[in-house]
Amino acid sequence: KPRKLGDWRVRYSYRVVAADAVVDALSHSDFHGGGTNSRGSEMGVDVGLAQGVALNFTYYNTQVETGLKDDRQRFQADLVIKFM
């Protein structure tokens, strides 16, 4: 994780969450609306802005695993401030 100005990190993950594989309440809420029966990619870039301050950009591109077509895309930006 970026900890100071100039630090950066690139992230990528691909996941498949089969139908009823986990309890919906415990699934990742940003990935395909937080449910199950989905697959897709998570891509991100994190940039350090100052000591303990980072800006994180994340893009989700997901599809339903089985059933009717339900493609979803989400982009989010997070400003993370770590208090020491």
A tleap script that builds the chain and sets N, CA, C and O, in Angstrom:
source leaprc.protein.ff14SB
mol = sequence {
  NLYS PRO ARG LYS LEU GLY ASP TRP ARG VAL
  ARG TYR SER TYR ARG VAL VAL ALA ALA ASP
  ALA VAL VAL ASP ALA LEU SER HIE SER ASP
  PHE HIE GLY GLY GLY THR ASN SER ARG GLY
  SER GLU MET GLY VAL ASP VAL GLY LEU ALA
  GLN GLY VAL ALA LEU ASN PHE THR TYR TYR
  ASN THR GLN VAL GLU THR GLY LEU LYS ASP
  ASP ARG GLN ARG PHE GLN ALA ASP LEU VAL
  ILE LYS PHE CMET
}
set mol.1.N position { 0.843 -1.183 0.000 }
set mol.1.CA position { 0.000 0.000 0.000 }
set mol.1.C position { 0.884 1.240 0.000 }
set mol.1.O position { 1.899 1.276 0.695 }
set mol.2.N position { 0.509 2.257 -0.774 }
set mol.2.CA position { 1.298 3.493 -0.789 }
set mol.2.C position { 1.290 4.173 0.580 }
set mol.2.O position { 0.237 4.344 1.194 }
set mol.3.N position { 2.462 4.552 1.040 }
set mol.3.CA position { 2.578 5.170 2.363 }
set mol.3.C position { 3.090 6.606 2.327 }
set mol.3.O position { 2.975 7.334 3.313 }
set mol.4.N position { 3.664 7.022 1.172 }
set mol.4.CA position { 4.188 8.388 1.084 }
set mol.4.C position { 4.075 8.890 -0.354 }
set mol.4.O position { 3.733 8.124 -1.255 }
set mol.5.N position { 4.357 10.151 -0.566 }
set mol.5.CA position { 4.285 10.759 -1.891 }
set mol.5.C position { 5.174 9.993 -2.869 }
set mol.5.O position { 6.342 9.726 -2.585 }
set mol.6.N position { 4.616 9.650 -4.005 }
set mol.6.CA position { 5.373 8.955 -5.035 }
set mol.6.C position { 5.219 7.443 -5.019 }
set mol.6.O position { 5.534 6.787 -6.012 }
set mol.7.N position { 4.746 6.878 -3.924 }
set mol.7.CA position { 4.486 5.433 -3.885 }
set mol.7.C position { 3.245 5.127 -4.724 }
set mol.7.O position { 2.329 5.945 -4.805 }
set mol.8.N position { 3.219 3.959 -5.340 }
set mol.8.CA position { 2.047 3.566 -6.102 }
set mol.8.C position { 1.951 2.046 -6.154 }
set mol.8.O position { 2.917 1.333 -5.881 }
set mol.9.N position { 0.764 1.570 -6.511 }
set mol.9.CA position { 0.515 0.135 -6.596 }
set mol.9.C position { -0.581 -0.106 -7.631 }
set mol.9.O position { -1.552 0.646 -7.704 }
set mol.10.N position { -0.417 -1.152 -8.423 }
set mol.10.CA position { -1.427 -1.569 -9.394 }
set mol.10.C position { -1.976 -2.906 -8.924 }
set mol.10.O position { -1.218 -3.785 -8.514 }
set mol.11.N position { -3.301 -3.060 -8.985 }
set mol.11.CA position { -3.954 -4.284 -8.514 }
set mol.11.C position { -4.826 -4.875 -9.619 }
set mol.11.O position { -5.407 -4.147 -10.424 }
set mol.12.N position { -4.907 -6.206 -9.643 }
set mol.12.CA position { -5.837 -6.892 -10.540 }
set mol.12.C position { -6.230 -8.217 -9.905 }
set mol.12.O position { -5.386 -8.933 -9.366 }
set mol.13.N position { -7.504 -8.533 -9.973 }
set mol.13.CA position { -7.948 -9.861 -9.548 }
set mol.13.C position { -9.147 -10.271 -10.393 }
set mol.13.O position { -9.948 -9.440 -10.821 }
set mol.14.N position { -9.243 -11.565 -10.617 }
set mol.14.CA position { -10.388 -12.145 -11.312 }
set mol.14.C position { -11.003 -13.151 -10.361 }
set mol.14.O position { -10.291 -13.945 -9.746 }
set mol.15.N position { -12.302 -13.122 -10.238 }
set mol.15.CA position { -12.938 -14.063 -9.315 }
set mol.15.C position { -14.246 -14.582 -9.882 }
set mol.15.O position { -14.913 -13.932 -10.687 }
set mol.16.N position { -14.580 -15.766 -9.434 }
set mol.16.CA position { -15.859 -16.400 -9.742 }
set mol.16.C position { -16.500 -16.732 -8.406 }
set mol.16.O position { -15.905 -17.421 -7.578 }
set mol.17.N position { -17.718 -16.241 -8.198 }
set mol.17.CA position { -18.466 -16.534 -6.976 }
set mol.17.C position { -19.709 -17.315 -7.407 }
set mol.17.O position { -20.677 -16.736 -7.900 }
set mol.18.N position { -19.672 -18.614 -7.218 }
set mol.18.CA position { -20.779 -19.477 -7.650 }
set mol.18.C position { -22.047 -19.163 -6.856 }
set mol.18.O position { -21.992 -18.604 -5.761 }
set mol.19.N position { -23.178 -19.533 -7.431 }
set mol.19.CA position { -24.465 -19.305 -6.767 }
set mol.19.C position { -24.474 -19.971 -5.396 }
set mol.19.O position { -24.150 -21.152 -5.266 }
set mol.20.N position { -24.841 -19.217 -4.393 }
set mol.20.CA position { -24.939 -19.695 -3.009 }
set mol.20.C position { -23.613 -20.222 -2.452 }
set mol.20.O position { -23.612 -21.051 -1.543 }
set mol.21.N position { -22.487 -19.746 -2.991 }
set mol.21.CA position { -21.170 -20.187 -2.510 }
set mol.21.C position { -20.864 -19.620 -1.130 }
set mol.21.O position { -20.191 -20.265 -0.326 }
set mol.22.N position { -21.351 -18.426 -0.855 }
set mol.22.CA position { -21.170 -17.794 0.455 }
set mol.22.C position { -22.480 -17.121 0.846 }
set mol.22.O position { -23.341 -16.888 -0.003 }
set mol.23.N position { -22.626 -16.818 2.099 }
set mol.23.CA position { -23.784 -16.055 2.570 }
set mol.23.C position { -23.668 -14.650 1.984 }
set mol.23.O position { -22.613 -14.026 2.092 }
set mol.24.N position { -24.734 -14.145 1.367 }
set mol.24.CA position { -24.687 -12.829 0.725 }
set mol.24.C position { -24.183 -11.742 1.659 }
set mol.24.O position { -23.491 -10.824 1.219 }
set mol.25.N position { -24.512 -11.827 2.923 }
set mol.25.CA position { -24.092 -10.808 3.890 }
set mol.25.C position { -22.575 -10.779 4.071 }
set mol.25.O position { -22.033 -9.783 4.550 }
set mol.26.N position { -21.888 -11.850 3.697 }
set mol.26.CA position { -20.435 -11.922 3.864 }
set mol.26.C position { -19.668 -11.719 2.565 }
set mol.26.O position { -18.437 -11.742 2.572 }
set mol.27.N position { -20.362 -11.522 1.455 }
set mol.27.CA position { -19.676 -11.338 0.175 }
set mol.27.C position { -19.217 -9.886 0.025 }
set mol.27.O position { -19.639 -9.009 0.779 }
set mol.28.N position { -18.352 -9.648 -0.953 }
set mol.28.CA position { -17.781 -8.315 -1.202 }
set mol.28.C position { -18.872 -7.410 -1.772 }
set mol.28.O position { -19.363 -7.661 -2.873 }
set mol.29.N position { -19.255 -6.375 -1.052 }
set mol.29.CA position { -20.412 -5.553 -1.429 }
set mol.29.C position { -20.205 -4.753 -2.713 }
set mol.29.O position { -21.187 -4.398 -3.365 }
set mol.30.N position { -18.968 -4.458 -3.098 }
set mol.30.CA position { -18.716 -3.691 -4.314 }
set mol.30.C position { -18.690 -4.570 -5.560 }
set mol.30.O position { -18.847 -4.067 -6.673 }
set mol.31.N position { -18.496 -5.862 -5.389 }
set mol.31.CA position { -18.370 -6.779 -6.517 }
set mol.31.C position { -19.745 -7.309 -6.910 }
set mol.31.O position { -20.330 -8.102 -6.172 }
set mol.32.N position { -20.258 -6.894 -8.034 }
set mol.32.CA position { -21.548 -7.312 -8.607 }
set mol.32.C position { -22.705 -7.154 -7.614 }
set mol.32.O position { -23.574 -8.021 -7.519 }
set mol.33.N position { -22.704 -6.061 -6.892 }
set mol.33.CA position { -23.812 -5.758 -5.990 }
set mol.33.C position { -23.815 -6.531 -4.692 }
set mol.33.O position { -24.775 -6.455 -3.925 }
set mol.34.N position { -22.757 -7.272 -4.436 }
set mol.34.CA position { -22.633 -7.948 -3.155 }
set mol.34.C position { -23.240 -9.329 -3.062 }
set mol.34.O position { -23.231 -9.929 -1.987 }
set mol.35.N position { -23.768 -9.852 -4.153 }
set mol.35.CA position { -24.375 -11.176 -4.090 }
set mol.35.C position { -23.438 -12.271 -4.562 }
set mol.35.O position { -22.218 -12.106 -4.595 }
set mol.36.N position { -24.043 -13.396 -4.929 }
set mol.36.CA position { -23.286 -14.522 -5.471 }
set mol.36.C position { -23.697 -14.719 -6.928 }
set mol.36.O position { -24.415 -13.888 -7.483 }
set mol.37.N position { -23.255 -15.801 -7.548 }
set mol.37.CA position { -23.557 -16.118 -8.942 }
set mol.37.C position { -22.992 -15.057 -9.887 }
set mol.37.O position { -23.700 -14.562 -10.764 }
set mol.38.N position { -21.726 -14.712 -9.707 }
set mol.38.CA position { -21.110 -13.679 -10.535 }
set mol.38.C position { -19.649 -14.021 -10.810 }
set mol.38.O position { -19.033 -14.830 -10.115 }
set mol.39.N position { -19.116 -13.374 -11.852 }
set mol.39.CA position { -17.698 -13.508 -12.184 }
set mol.39.C position { -17.239 -12.188 -12.781 }
set mol.39.O position { -18.048 -11.432 -13.318 }
set mol.40.N position { -15.950 -11.910 -12.692 }
set mol.40.CA position { -15.458 -10.688 -13.290 }
set mol.40.C position { -14.129 -10.242 -12.736 }
set mol.40.O position { -13.477 -10.953 -11.970 }
set mol.41.N position { -13.738 -9.038 -13.144 }
set mol.41.CA position { -12.429 -8.483 -12.830 }
set mol.41.C position { -12.537 -7.281 -11.910 }
set mol.41.O position { -13.505 -6.522 -11.947 }
set mol.42.N position { -11.517 -7.134 -11.088 }
set mol.42.CA position { -11.327 -5.941 -10.263 }
set mol.42.C position { -9.942 -5.403 -10.596 }
set mol.42.O position { -8.948 -6.117 -10.462 }
set mol.43.N position { -9.871 -4.139 -11.030 }
set mol.43.CA position { -8.604 -3.509 -11.375 }
set mol.43.C position { -8.475 -2.218 -10.585 }
set mol.43.O position { -9.461 -1.511 -10.374 }
set mol.44.N position { -7.266 -1.912 -10.153 }
set mol.44.CA position { -7.111 -0.699 -9.375 }
set mol.44.C position { -5.718 -0.114 -9.419 }
set mol.44.O position { -4.740 -0.796 -9.726 }
set mol.45.N position { -5.655 1.159 -9.107 }
set mol.45.CA position { -4.396 1.888 -8.976 }
set mol.45.C position { -4.478 2.693 -7.688 }
set mol.45.O position { -5.461 3.393 -7.445 }
set mol.46.N position { -3.442 2.591 -6.869 }
set mol.46.CA position { -3.356 3.346 -5.619 }
set mol.46.C position { -2.140 4.259 -5.710 }
set mol.46.O position { -1.059 3.824 -6.107 }
set mol.47.N position { -2.320 5.527 -5.341 }
set mol.47.CA position { -1.249 6.513 -5.450 }
set mol.47.C position { -1.084 7.223 -4.114 }
set mol.47.O position { -2.059 7.703 -3.537 }
set mol.48.N position { 0.150 7.290 -3.624 }
set mol.48.CA position { 0.432 8.022 -2.397 }
set mol.48.C position { 0.499 9.516 -2.663 }
set mol.48.O position { 1.208 9.954 -3.570 }
set mol.49.N position { -0.230 10.302 -1.884 }
set mol.49.CA position { -0.252 11.756 -2.049 }
set mol.49.C position { 0.612 12.464 -1.020 }
set mol.49.O position { 1.152 13.537 -1.290 }
set mol.50.N position { 0.742 11.876 0.144 }
set mol.50.CA position { 1.542 12.432 1.241 }
set mol.50.C position { 1.727 11.322 2.270 }
set mol.50.O position { 1.195 10.224 2.108 }
set mol.51.N position { 2.471 11.607 3.314 }
set mol.51.CA position { 2.655 10.614 4.375 }
set mol.51.C position { 1.298 10.255 4.976 }
set mol.51.O position { 0.633 11.112 5.559 }
set mol.52.N position { 0.882 8.996 4.840 }
set mol.52.CA position { -0.387 8.537 5.394 }
set mol.52.C position { -1.622 8.902 4.595 }
set mol.52.O position { -2.738 8.715 5.079 }
set mol.53.N position { -1.454 9.430 3.357 }
set mol.53.CA position { -2.596 9.817 2.521 }
set mol.53.C position { -2.455 9.155 1.149 }
set mol.53.O position { -1.409 9.261 0.509 }
set mol.54.N position { -3.505 8.477 0.703 }
set mol.54.CA position { -3.476 7.807 -0.600 }
set mol.54.C position { -4.805 8.001 -1.315 }
set mol.54.O position { -5.849 8.175 -0.686 }
set mol.55.N position { -4.746 7.968 -2.644 }
set mol.55.CA position { -5.932 8.030 -3.483 }
set mol.55.C position { -6.012 6.704 -4.231 }
set mol.55.O position { -5.082 6.335 -4.950 }
set mol.56.N position { -7.121 5.989 -4.063 }
set mol.56.CA position { -7.299 4.666 -4.658 }
set mol.56.C position { -8.404 4.718 -5.704 }
set mol.56.O position { -9.496 5.215 -5.432 }
set mol.57.N position { -8.123 4.207 -6.897 }
set mol.57.CA position { -9.107 4.093 -7.968 }
set mol.57.C position { -9.345 2.611 -8.230 }
set mol.57.O position { -8.393 1.847 -8.387 }
set mol.58.N position { -10.617 2.201 -8.278 }
set mol.58.CA position { -10.948 0.796 -8.502 }
set mol.58.C position { -12.059 0.694 -9.543 }
set mol.58.O position { -13.033 1.446 -9.505 }
set mol.59.N position { -11.898 -0.252 -10.478 }
set mol.59.CA position { -12.887 -0.506 -11.525 }
set mol.59.C position { -13.300 -1.973 -11.457 }
set mol.59.O position { -12.450 -2.864 -11.434 }
set mol.60.N position { -14.596 -2.217 -11.425 }
set mol.60.CA position { -15.149 -3.567 -11.408 }
set mol.60.C position { -15.906 -3.799 -12.709 }
set mol.60.O position { -16.722 -2.970 -13.112 }
set mol.61.N position { -15.639 -4.916 -13.363 }
set mol.61.CA position { -16.355 -5.318 -14.571 }
set mol.61.C position { -16.849 -6.738 -14.326 }
set mol.61.O position { -16.060 -7.682 -14.368 }
set mol.62.N position { -18.148 -6.903 -14.069 }
set mol.62.CA position { -18.679 -8.199 -13.644 }
set mol.62.C position { -19.861 -8.633 -14.500 }
set mol.62.O position { -20.549 -7.815 -15.111 }
set mol.63.N position { -20.075 -9.940 -14.525 }
set mol.63.CA position { -21.194 -10.546 -15.240 }
set mol.63.C position { -21.819 -11.597 -14.337 }
set mol.63.O position { -21.198 -12.080 -13.391 }
set mol.64.N position { -23.067 -11.939 -14.653 }
set mol.64.CA position { -23.724 -13.023 -13.931 }
set mol.64.C position { -23.119 -14.341 -14.425 }
set mol.64.O position { -22.833 -14.484 -15.614 }
set mol.65.N position { -22.928 -15.287 -13.530 }
set mol.65.CA position { -22.307 -16.573 -13.882 }
set mol.65.C position { -23.276 -17.455 -14.672 }
set mol.65.O position { -22.911 -17.972 -15.727 }
set mol.66.N position { -24.489 -17.633 -14.185 }
set mol.66.CA position { -25.502 -18.418 -14.900 }
set mol.66.C position { -26.838 -17.695 -14.802 }
set mol.66.O position { -27.132 -17.068 -13.784 }
set mol.67.N position { -27.636 -17.778 -15.839 }
set mol.67.CA position { -28.950 -17.137 -15.818 }
set mol.67.C position { -29.022 -15.964 -16.775 }
set mol.67.O position { -28.236 -15.870 -17.717 }
set mol.68.N position { -29.968 -15.071 -16.531 }
set mol.68.CA position { -30.175 -13.912 -17.390 }
set mol.68.C position { -28.974 -12.980 -17.366 }
set mol.68.O position { -28.275 -12.878 -16.358 }
set mol.69.N position { -28.741 -12.304 -18.482 }
set mol.69.CA position { -27.610 -11.389 -18.598 }
set mol.69.C position { -27.764 -10.237 -17.604 }
set mol.69.O position { -28.812 -9.595 -17.535 }
set mol.70.N position { -26.715 -9.992 -16.849 }
set mol.70.CA position { -26.711 -8.899 -15.867 }
set mol.70.C position { -25.279 -8.394 -15.722 }
set mol.70.O position { -24.636 -8.617 -14.697 }
set mol.71.N position { -24.787 -7.715 -16.753 }
set mol.71.CA position { -23.435 -7.165 -16.715 }
set mol.71.C position { -23.442 -5.872 -15.909 }
set mol.71.O position { -24.354 -5.055 -16.032 }
set mol.72.N position { -22.420 -5.700 -15.090 }
set mol.72.CA position { -22.321 -4.488 -14.272 }
set mol.72.C position { -20.902 -3.950 -14.326 }
set mol.72.O position { -19.929 -4.701 -14.377 }
set mol.73.N position { -20.815 -2.621 -14.312 }
set mol.73.CA position { -19.523 -1.951 -14.241 }
set mol.73.C position { -19.606 -0.899 -13.155 }
set mol.73.O position { -20.615 -0.207 -13.017 }
set mol.74.N position { -18.540 -0.786 -12.388 }
set mol.74.CA position { -18.511 0.198 -11.308 }
set mol.74.C position { -17.108 0.787 -11.239 }
set mol.74.O position { -16.113 0.065 -11.306 }
set mol.75.N position { -17.044 2.104 -11.103 }
set mol.75.CA position { -15.778 2.797 -10.884 }
set mol.75.C position { -15.906 3.549 -9.575 }
set mol.75.O position { -16.917 4.207 -9.328 }
set mol.76.N position { -14.893 3.457 -8.741 }
set mol.76.CA position { -14.936 4.225 -7.500 }
set mol.76.C position { -13.557 4.770 -7.170 }
set mol.76.O position { -12.531 4.182 -7.513 }
set mol.77.N position { -13.564 5.899 -6.501 }
set mol.77.CA position { -12.339 6.538 -6.026 }
set mol.77.C position { -12.465 6.722 -4.519 }
set mol.77.O position { -13.503 7.151 -4.015 }
set mol.78.N position { -11.398 6.392 -3.815 }
set mol.78.CA position { -11.383 6.507 -2.359 }
set mol.78.C position { -10.177 7.326 -1.929 }
set mol.78.O position { -9.058 7.081 -2.380 }
set mol.79.N position { -10.407 8.286 -1.067 }
set mol.79.CA position { -9.322 9.013 -0.421 }
set mol.79.C position { -9.117 8.374 0.941 }
set mol.79.O position { -10.020 8.374 1.778 }
set mol.80.N position { -7.928 7.830 1.161 }
set mol.80.CA position { -7.632 7.103 2.391 }
set mol.80.C position { -6.652 7.923 3.218 }
set mol.80.O position { -5.570 8.273 2.749 }
set mol.81.N position { -7.041 8.226 4.452 }
set mol.81.CA position { -6.181 8.980 5.368 }
set mol.81.C position { -5.920 8.111 6.583 }
set mol.81.O position { -6.850 7.678 7.264 }
set mol.82.N position { -4.657 7.863 6.845 }
set mol.82.CA position { -4.280 7.037 7.990 }
set mol.82.C position { -3.834 7.955 9.124 }
set mol.82.O position { -2.879 8.719 8.987 }
set mol.83.N position { -4.542 7.865 10.241 }
set mol.83.CA position { -4.187 8.652 11.415 }
set mol.83.C position { -3.219 7.838 12.258 }
set mol.83.O position { -3.465 6.671 12.562 }
set mol.84.N position { -2.125 8.468 12.628 }
set mol.84.CA position { -1.099 7.728 13.373 }
set mol.84.C position { -1.040 8.155 14.809 }
set mol.84.O position { -0.231 7.632 15.576 }
savepdb mol mol.pdb
quit
